[in-house]
mmCIF file of C-alpha atoms in Angstrom:
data_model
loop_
_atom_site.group_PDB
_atom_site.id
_atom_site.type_symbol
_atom_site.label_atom_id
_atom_site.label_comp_id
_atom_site.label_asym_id
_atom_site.label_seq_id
_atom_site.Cartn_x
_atom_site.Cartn_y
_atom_site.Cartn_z
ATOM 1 C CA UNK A 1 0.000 0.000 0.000
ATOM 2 C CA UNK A 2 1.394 3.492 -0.465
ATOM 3 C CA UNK A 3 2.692 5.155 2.140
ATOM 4 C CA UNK A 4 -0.276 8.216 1.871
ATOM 5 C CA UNK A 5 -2.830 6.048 2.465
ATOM 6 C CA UNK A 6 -1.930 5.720 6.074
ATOM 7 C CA UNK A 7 -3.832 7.125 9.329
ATOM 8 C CA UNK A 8 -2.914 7.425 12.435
ATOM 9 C CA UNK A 9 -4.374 4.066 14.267
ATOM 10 C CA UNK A 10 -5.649 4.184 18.126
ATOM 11 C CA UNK A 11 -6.804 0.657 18.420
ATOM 12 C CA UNK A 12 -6.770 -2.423 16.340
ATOM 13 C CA UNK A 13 -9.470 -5.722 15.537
ATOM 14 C CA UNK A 14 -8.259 -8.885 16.509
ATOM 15 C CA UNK A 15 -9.871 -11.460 13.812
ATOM 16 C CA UNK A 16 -9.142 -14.111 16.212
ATOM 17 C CA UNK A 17 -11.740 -17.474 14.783
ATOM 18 C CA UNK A 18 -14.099 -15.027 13.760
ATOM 19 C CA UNK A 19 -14.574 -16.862 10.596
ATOM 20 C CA UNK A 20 -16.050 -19.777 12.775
ATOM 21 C CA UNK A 21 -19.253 -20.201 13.627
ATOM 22 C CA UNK A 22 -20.937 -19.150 16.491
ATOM 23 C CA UNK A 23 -21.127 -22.233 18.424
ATOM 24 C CA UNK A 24 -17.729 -23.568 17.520
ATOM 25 C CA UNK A 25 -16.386 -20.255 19.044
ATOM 26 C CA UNK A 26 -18.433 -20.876 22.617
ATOM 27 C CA UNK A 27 -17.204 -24.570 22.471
ATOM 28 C CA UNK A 28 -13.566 -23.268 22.333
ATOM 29 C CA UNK A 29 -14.338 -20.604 24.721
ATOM 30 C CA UNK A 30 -15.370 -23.235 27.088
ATOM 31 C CA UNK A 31 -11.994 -25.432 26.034
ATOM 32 C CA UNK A 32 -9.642 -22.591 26.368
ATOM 33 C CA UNK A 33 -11.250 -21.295 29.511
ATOM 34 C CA UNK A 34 -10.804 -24.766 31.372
ATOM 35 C CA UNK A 35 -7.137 -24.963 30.060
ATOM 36 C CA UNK A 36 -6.205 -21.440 31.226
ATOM 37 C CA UNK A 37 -7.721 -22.237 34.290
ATOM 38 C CA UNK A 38 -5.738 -25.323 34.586
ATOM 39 C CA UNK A 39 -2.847 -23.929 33.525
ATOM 40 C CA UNK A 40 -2.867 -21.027 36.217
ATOM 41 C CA UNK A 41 -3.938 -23.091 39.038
ATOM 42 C CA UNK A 42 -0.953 -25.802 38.167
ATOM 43 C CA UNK A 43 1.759 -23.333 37.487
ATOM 44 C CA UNK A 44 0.705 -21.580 40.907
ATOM 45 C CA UNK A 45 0.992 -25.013 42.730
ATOM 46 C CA UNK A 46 4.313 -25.831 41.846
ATOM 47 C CA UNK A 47 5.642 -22.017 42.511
ATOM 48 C CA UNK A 48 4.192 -22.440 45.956
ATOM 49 C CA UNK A 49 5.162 -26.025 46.881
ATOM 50 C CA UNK A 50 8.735 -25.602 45.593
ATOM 51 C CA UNK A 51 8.869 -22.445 48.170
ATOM 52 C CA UNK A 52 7.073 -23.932 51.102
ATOM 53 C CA UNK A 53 8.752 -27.072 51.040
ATOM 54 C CA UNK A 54 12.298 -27.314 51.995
ATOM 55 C CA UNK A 55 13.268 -30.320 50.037
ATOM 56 C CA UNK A 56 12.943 -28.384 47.185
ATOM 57 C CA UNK A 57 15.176 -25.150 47.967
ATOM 58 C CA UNK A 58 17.601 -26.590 45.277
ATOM 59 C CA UNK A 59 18.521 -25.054 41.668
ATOM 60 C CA UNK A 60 16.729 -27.474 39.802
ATOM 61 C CA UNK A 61 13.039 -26.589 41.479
ATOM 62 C CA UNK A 62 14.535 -22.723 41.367
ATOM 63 C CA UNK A 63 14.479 -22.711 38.147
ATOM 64 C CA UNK A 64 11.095 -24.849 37.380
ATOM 65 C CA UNK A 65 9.591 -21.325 39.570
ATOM 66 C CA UNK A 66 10.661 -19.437 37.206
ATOM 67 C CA UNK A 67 9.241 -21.676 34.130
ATOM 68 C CA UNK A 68 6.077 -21.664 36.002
ATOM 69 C CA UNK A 69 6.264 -18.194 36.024
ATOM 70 C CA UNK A 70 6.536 -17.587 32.532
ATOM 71 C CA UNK A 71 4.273 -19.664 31.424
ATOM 72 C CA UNK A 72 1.710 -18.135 33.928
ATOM 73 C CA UNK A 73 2.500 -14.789 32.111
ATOM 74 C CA UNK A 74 2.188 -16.109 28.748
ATOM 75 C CA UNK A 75 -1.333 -16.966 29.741
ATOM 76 C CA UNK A 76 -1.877 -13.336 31.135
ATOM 77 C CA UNK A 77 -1.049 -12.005 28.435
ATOM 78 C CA UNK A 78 -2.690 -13.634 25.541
ATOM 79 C CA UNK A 79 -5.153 -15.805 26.789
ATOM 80 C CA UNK A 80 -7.652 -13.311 28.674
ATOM 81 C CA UNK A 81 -8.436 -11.155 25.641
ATOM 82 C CA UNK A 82 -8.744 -14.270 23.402
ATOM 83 C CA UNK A 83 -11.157 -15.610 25.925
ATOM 84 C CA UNK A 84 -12.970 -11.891 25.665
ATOM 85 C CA UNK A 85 -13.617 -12.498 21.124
ATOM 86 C CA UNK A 86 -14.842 -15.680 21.433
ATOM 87 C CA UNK A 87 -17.567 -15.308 23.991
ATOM 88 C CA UNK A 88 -18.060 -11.246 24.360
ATOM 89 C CA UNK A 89 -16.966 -10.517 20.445
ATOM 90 C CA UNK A 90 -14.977 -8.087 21.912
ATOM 91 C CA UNK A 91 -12.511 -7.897 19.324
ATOM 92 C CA UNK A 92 -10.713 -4.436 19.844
ATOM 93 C CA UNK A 93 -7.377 -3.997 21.242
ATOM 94 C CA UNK A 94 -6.196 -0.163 21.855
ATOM 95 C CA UNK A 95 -2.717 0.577 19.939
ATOM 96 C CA UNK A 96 -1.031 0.374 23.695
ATOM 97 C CA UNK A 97 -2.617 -2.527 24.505
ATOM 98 C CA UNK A 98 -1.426 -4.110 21.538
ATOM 99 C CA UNK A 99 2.389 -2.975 21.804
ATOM 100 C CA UNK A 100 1.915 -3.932 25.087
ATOM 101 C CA UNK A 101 0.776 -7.509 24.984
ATOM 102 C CA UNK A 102 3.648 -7.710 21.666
ATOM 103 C CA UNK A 103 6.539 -7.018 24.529
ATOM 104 C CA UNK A 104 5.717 -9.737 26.856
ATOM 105 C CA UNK A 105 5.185 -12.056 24.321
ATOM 106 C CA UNK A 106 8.665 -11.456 22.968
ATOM 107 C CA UNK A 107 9.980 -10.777 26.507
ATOM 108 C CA UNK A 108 8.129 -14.440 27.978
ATOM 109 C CA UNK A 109 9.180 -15.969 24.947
ATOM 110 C CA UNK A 110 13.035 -15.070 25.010
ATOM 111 C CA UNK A 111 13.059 -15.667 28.796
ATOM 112 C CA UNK A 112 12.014 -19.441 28.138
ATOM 113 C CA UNK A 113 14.253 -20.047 25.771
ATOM 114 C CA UNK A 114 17.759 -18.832 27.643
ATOM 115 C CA UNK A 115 15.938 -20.683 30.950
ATOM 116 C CA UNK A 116 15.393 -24.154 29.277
ATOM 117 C CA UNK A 117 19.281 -23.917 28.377
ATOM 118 C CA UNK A 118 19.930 -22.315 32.013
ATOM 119 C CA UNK A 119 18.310 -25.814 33.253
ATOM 120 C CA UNK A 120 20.037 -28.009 31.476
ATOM 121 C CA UNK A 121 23.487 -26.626 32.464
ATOM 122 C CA UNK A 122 22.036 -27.559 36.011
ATOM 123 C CA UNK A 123 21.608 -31.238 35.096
ATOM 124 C CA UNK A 124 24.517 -31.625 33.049
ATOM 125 C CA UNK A 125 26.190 -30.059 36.640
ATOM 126 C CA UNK A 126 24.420 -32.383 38.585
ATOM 127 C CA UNK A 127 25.337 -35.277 36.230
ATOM 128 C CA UNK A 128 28.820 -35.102 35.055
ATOM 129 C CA UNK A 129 30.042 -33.070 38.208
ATOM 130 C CA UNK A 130 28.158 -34.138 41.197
ATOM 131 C CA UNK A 131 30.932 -33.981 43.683
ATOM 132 C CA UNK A 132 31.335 -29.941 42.964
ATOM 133 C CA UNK A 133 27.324 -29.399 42.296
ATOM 134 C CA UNK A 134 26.858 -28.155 45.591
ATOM 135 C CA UNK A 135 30.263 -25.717 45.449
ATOM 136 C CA UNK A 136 29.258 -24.702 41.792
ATOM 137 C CA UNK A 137 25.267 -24.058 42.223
ATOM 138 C CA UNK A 138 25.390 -22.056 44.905
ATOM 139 C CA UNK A 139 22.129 -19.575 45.771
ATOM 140 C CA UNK A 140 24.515 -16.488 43.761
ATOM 141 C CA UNK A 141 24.938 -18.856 40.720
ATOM 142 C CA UNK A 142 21.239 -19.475 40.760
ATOM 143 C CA UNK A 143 20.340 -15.383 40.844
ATOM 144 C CA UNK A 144 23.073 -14.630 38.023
ATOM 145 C CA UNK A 145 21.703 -17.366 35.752
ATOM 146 C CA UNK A 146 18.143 -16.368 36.689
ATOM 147 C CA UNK A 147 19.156 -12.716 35.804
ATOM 148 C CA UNK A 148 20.810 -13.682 32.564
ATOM 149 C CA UNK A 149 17.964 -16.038 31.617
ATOM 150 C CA UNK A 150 15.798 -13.159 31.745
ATOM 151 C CA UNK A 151 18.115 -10.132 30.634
ATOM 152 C CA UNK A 152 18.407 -10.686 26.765
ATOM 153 C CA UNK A 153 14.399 -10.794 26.833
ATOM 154 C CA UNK A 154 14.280 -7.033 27.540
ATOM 155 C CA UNK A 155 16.495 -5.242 24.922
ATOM 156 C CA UNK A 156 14.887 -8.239 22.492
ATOM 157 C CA UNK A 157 11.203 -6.951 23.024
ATOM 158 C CA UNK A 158 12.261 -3.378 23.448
ATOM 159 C CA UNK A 159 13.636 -2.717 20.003
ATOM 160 C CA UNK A 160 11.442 -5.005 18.534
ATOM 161 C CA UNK A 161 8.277 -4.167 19.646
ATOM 162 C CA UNK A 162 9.168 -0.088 20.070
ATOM 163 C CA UNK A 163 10.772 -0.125 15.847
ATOM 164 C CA UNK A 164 7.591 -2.029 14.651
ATOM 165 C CA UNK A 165 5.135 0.364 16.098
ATOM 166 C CA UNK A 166 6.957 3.644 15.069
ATOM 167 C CA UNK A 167 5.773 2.386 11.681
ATOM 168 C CA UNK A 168 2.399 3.949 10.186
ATOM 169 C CA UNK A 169 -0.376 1.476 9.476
ATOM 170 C CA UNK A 170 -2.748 1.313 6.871
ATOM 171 C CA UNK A 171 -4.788 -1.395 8.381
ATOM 172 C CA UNK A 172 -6.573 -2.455 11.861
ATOM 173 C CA UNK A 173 -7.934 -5.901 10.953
ATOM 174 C CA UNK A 174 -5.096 -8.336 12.868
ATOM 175 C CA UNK A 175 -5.430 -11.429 11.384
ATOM 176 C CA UNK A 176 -4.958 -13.642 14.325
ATOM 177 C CA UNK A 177 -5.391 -14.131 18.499
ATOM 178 C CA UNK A 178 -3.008 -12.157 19.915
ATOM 179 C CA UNK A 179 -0.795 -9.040 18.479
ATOM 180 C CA UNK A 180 1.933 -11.147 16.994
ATOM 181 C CA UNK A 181 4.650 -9.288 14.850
ATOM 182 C CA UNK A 182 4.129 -10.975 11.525
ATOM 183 C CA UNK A 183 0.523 -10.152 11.234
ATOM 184 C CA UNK A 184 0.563 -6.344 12.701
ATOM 185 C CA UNK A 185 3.124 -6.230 9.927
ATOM 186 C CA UNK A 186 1.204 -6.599 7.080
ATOM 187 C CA UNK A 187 -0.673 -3.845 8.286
ATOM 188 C CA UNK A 188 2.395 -1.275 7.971
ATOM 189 C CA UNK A 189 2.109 0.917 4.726
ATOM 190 C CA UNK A 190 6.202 1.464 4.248
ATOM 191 C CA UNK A 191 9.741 -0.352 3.678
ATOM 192 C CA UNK A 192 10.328 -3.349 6.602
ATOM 193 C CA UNK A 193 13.047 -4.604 5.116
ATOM 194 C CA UNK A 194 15.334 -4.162 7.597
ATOM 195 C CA UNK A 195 12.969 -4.686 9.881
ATOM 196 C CA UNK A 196 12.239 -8.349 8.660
ATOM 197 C CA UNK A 197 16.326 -8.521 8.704
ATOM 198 C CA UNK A 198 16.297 -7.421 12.140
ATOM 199 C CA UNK A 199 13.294 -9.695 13.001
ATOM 200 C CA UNK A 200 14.813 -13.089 11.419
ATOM 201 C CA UNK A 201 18.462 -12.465 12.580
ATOM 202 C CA UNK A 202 17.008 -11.897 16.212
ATOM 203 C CA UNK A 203 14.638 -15.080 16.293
ATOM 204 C CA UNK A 204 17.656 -16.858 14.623
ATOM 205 C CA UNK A 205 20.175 -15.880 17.350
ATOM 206 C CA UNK A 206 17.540 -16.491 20.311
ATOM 207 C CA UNK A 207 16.087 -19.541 19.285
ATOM 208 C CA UNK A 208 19.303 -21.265 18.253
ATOM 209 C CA UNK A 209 21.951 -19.697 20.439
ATOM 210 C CA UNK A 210 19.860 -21.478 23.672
ATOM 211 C CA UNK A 211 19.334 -24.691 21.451
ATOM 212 C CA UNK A 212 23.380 -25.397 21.234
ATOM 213 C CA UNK A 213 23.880 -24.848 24.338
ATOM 214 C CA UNK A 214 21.112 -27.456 25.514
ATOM 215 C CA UNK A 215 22.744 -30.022 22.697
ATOM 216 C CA UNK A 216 25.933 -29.289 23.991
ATOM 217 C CA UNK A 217 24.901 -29.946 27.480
ATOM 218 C CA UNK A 218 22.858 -33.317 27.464
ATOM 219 C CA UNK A 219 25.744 -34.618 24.577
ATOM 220 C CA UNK A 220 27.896 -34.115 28.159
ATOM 221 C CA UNK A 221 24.973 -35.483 29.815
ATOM 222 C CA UNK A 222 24.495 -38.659 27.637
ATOM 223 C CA UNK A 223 28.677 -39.341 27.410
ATOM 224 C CA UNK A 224 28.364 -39.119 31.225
ATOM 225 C CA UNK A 225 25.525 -41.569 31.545
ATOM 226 C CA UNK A 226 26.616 -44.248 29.153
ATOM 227 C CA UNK A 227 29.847 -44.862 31.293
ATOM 228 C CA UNK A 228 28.096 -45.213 34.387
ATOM 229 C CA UNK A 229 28.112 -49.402 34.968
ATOM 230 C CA UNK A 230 25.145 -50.571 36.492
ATOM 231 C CA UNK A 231 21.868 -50.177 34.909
ATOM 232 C CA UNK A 232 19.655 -48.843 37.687
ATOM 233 C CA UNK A 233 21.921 -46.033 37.916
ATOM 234 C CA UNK A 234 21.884 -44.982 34.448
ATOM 235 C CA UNK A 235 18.056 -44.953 34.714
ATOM 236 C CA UNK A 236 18.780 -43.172 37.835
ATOM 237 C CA UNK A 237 20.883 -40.562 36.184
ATOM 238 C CA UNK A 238 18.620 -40.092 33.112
ATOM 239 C CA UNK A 239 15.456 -39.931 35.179
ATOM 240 C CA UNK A 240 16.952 -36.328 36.914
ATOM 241 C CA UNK A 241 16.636 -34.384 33.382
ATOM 242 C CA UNK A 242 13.929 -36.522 31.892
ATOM 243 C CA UNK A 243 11.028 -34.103 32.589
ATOM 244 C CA UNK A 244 13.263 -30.719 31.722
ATOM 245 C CA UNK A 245 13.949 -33.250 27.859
ATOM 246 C CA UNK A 246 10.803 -33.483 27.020
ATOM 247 C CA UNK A 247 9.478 -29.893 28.589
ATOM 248 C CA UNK A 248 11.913 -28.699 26.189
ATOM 249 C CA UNK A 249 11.596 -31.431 22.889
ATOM 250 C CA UNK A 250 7.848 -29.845 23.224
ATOM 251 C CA UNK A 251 9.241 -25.883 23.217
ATOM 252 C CA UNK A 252 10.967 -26.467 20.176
ATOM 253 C CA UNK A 253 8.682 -28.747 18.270
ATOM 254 C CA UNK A 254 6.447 -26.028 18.632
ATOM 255 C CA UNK A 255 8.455 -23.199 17.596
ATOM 256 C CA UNK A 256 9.671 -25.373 14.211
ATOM 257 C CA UNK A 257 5.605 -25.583 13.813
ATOM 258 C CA UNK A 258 5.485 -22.033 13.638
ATOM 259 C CA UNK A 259 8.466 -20.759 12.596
ATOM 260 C CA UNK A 260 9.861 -23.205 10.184
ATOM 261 C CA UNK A 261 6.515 -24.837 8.467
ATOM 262 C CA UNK A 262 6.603 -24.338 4.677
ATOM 263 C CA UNK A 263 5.023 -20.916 3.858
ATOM 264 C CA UNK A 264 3.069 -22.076 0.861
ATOM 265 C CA UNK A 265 1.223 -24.560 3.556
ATOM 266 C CA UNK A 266 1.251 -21.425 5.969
ATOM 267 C CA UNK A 267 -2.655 -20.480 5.924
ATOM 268 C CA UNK A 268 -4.108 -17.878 8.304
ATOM 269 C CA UNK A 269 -6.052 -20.148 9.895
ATOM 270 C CA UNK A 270 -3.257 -22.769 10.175
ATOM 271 C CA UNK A 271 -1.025 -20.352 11.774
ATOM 272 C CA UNK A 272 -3.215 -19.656 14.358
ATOM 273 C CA UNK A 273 -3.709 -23.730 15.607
ATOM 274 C CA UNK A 274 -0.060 -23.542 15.253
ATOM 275 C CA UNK A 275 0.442 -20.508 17.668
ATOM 276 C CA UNK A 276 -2.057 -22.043 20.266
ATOM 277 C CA UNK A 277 0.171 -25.170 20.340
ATOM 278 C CA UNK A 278 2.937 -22.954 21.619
ATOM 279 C CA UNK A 279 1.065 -20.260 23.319
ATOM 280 C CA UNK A 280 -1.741 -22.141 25.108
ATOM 281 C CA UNK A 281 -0.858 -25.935 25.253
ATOM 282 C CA UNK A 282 2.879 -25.858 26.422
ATOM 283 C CA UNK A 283 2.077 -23.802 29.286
ATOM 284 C CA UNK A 284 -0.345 -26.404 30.701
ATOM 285 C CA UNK A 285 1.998 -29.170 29.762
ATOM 286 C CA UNK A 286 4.662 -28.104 31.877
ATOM 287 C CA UNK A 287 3.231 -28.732 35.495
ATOM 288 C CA UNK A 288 1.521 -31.597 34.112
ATOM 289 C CA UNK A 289 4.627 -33.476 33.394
ATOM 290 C CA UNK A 290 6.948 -32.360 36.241
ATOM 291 C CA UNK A 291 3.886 -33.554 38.492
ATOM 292 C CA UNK A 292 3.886 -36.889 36.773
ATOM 293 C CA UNK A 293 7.413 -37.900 36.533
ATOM 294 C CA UNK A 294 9.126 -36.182 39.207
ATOM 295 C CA UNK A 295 8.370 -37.700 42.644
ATOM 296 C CA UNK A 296 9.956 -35.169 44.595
ATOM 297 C CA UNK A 297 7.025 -32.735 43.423
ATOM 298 C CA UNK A 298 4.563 -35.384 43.717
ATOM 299 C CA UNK A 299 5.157 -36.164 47.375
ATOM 300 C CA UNK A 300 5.527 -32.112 47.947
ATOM 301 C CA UNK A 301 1.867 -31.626 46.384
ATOM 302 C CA UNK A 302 0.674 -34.832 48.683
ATOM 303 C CA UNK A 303 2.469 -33.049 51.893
ATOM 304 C CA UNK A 304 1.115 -29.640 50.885
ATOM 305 C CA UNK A 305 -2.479 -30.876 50.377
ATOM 306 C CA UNK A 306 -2.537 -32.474 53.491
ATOM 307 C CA UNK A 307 -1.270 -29.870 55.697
ATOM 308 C CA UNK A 308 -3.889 -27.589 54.051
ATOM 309 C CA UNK A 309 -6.698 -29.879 55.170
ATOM 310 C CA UNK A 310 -5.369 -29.742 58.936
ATOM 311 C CA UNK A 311 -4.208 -33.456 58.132
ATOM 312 C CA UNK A 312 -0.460 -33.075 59.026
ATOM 313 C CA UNK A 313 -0.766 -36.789 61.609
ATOM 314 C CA UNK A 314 -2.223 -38.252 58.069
ATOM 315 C CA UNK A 315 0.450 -37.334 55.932
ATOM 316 C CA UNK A 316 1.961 -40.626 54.402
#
């Protein structure tokens, strides 16, 4: 579009699964509301029981908090308003709003990534140096690798988020969920080129920089198990990272969905299952399996329910 058709925009329309009809949109109202709801109330449990209980003041449940944390923001941010088209058709979004929920997407987002690879230099610690673990993850090494989980999220979202909005639109009509930066894009009327270079090199460096470092750490990890003799402590070994694998085998899966699926398969509509996968899905995931196949947070949520319920003489 040329660049004089443009106006100066104060709120946008979120297209969300307008094109559905009416009752599939209540029906995934009702699914998404259950999930959030879920998702919230599990990613709240395990923040809480990880504090309260003392057998899990260690780096490996300080740094599920802080998963559980983002993934409690990623639902703040995006699922609320999606929850608000489906079942109030309130599809407007003001301009701030939008830049708004933009940033913590990209801030959340980045934060994950750098964390999942912050984890798994705990485990391959824990694993291929378990004499020093205690020496090496000490309570300061756990707040400087919190803080540099978290750092690269903010200049990340900042430029990103504060270059595409100095843009002039010549558009409202955001073709998906949430304000994501390739659909608020194709609403700008002038040349993104270097935008788009900015955009790719930064998801590029983000995604993959985090991604070695995980390979890197559980090819450590795996060396280390294979030369330990007996079987039941290989199982032993591999069982401490297990749930932090596959937390992150489903992060990445995801973002390949989305950000590496063929373009000429790439529909609207597609994009958007594809985006709920990451943005709505994976954050109820998380508790879920760390529940399931970690016993140490099992027995915490037993001892913690219990002691609720005035049942401390009960607890088994």
């Amino acid at each position: 579009m040329a660049e004089g058709n443009w106006t100066r925009v104060s709120e946008f329309i979120l297209m969300s699964f307008s094109s559905l009809p009416s009752e599939i949109q209540s029906l995934l109202f009702l699914i998404f509301l259950i999930i959030y709801l879920v998702t919230l109330l599990g990613n709240s449990l395990i923040i809480l029981v990880a504090l309260a209980d003392p057998m899990l003041h260690s780096p490996m449940y300080f740094f599920l908090r802080n998963l559980s944390f983002i993934e409690i923001g990623f639902n703040l941010v995006i699922v609320p308003k999606m929850l608000g088209t489906l079942i109030a058709q309130d599809t407007t979004i003001s301009f701030l709003g939008c830049a708004t929920q933009m940033y913590f997407f990209f801030f959340f987002g980045v934060f994950e990534c750098f964390l999942l690879a912050t984890m798994a230099y705990d485990r391959y610690v824990a694993i291929c140096n378990p004499l020093h673990y205690p020496v090496i993850m000490n309570p300061k090494t756990w707040a400087k690798l919190a803080v540099a989980s978290w750092f690269p999220g903010i200049p990340m979202a900042t430029v990103q988020t504060t270059w595409l909005f100095s843009f002039p639109f010549c558009g409202t009509k955001v073709n998906h969920f949430f304000c994501d930066s390739p659909p608020v894009l194709r609403l700008v009327c002038a040349d993104t080129a270097l935008f788009e270079i900015y955009a790719i090199v930064g998801t590029i460096l983000v995604v993959m920089i985090p991604c070695l470092l995980i390979l890197c750490s559980y090819t450590c990890i795996i060396a280390a198990i294979l030369k330990i003799p007996s079987a039941k402590g290989k199982h032993k070994a591999f069982s401490t990272c297990s749930s932090h694998l596959l937390v992150v085998s489903l992060f990445y899966v995801s973002l390949s969905l989305i950000y590496f699926h063929p373009k000429s398969n790439n529909s609207p509509e597609s994009k958007k299952v594809l985006s709920l996968s990451y943005t709505v899905m994976t954050p109820i995931l998380n508790p879920i399996i760390y529940s399931l196949r970690n016993n140490e947070v099992k027995n915490a949520l037993v001892q913690t329910f219990y002691k609720a319920l005035g049942l401390r003489d009960c607890i088994p």
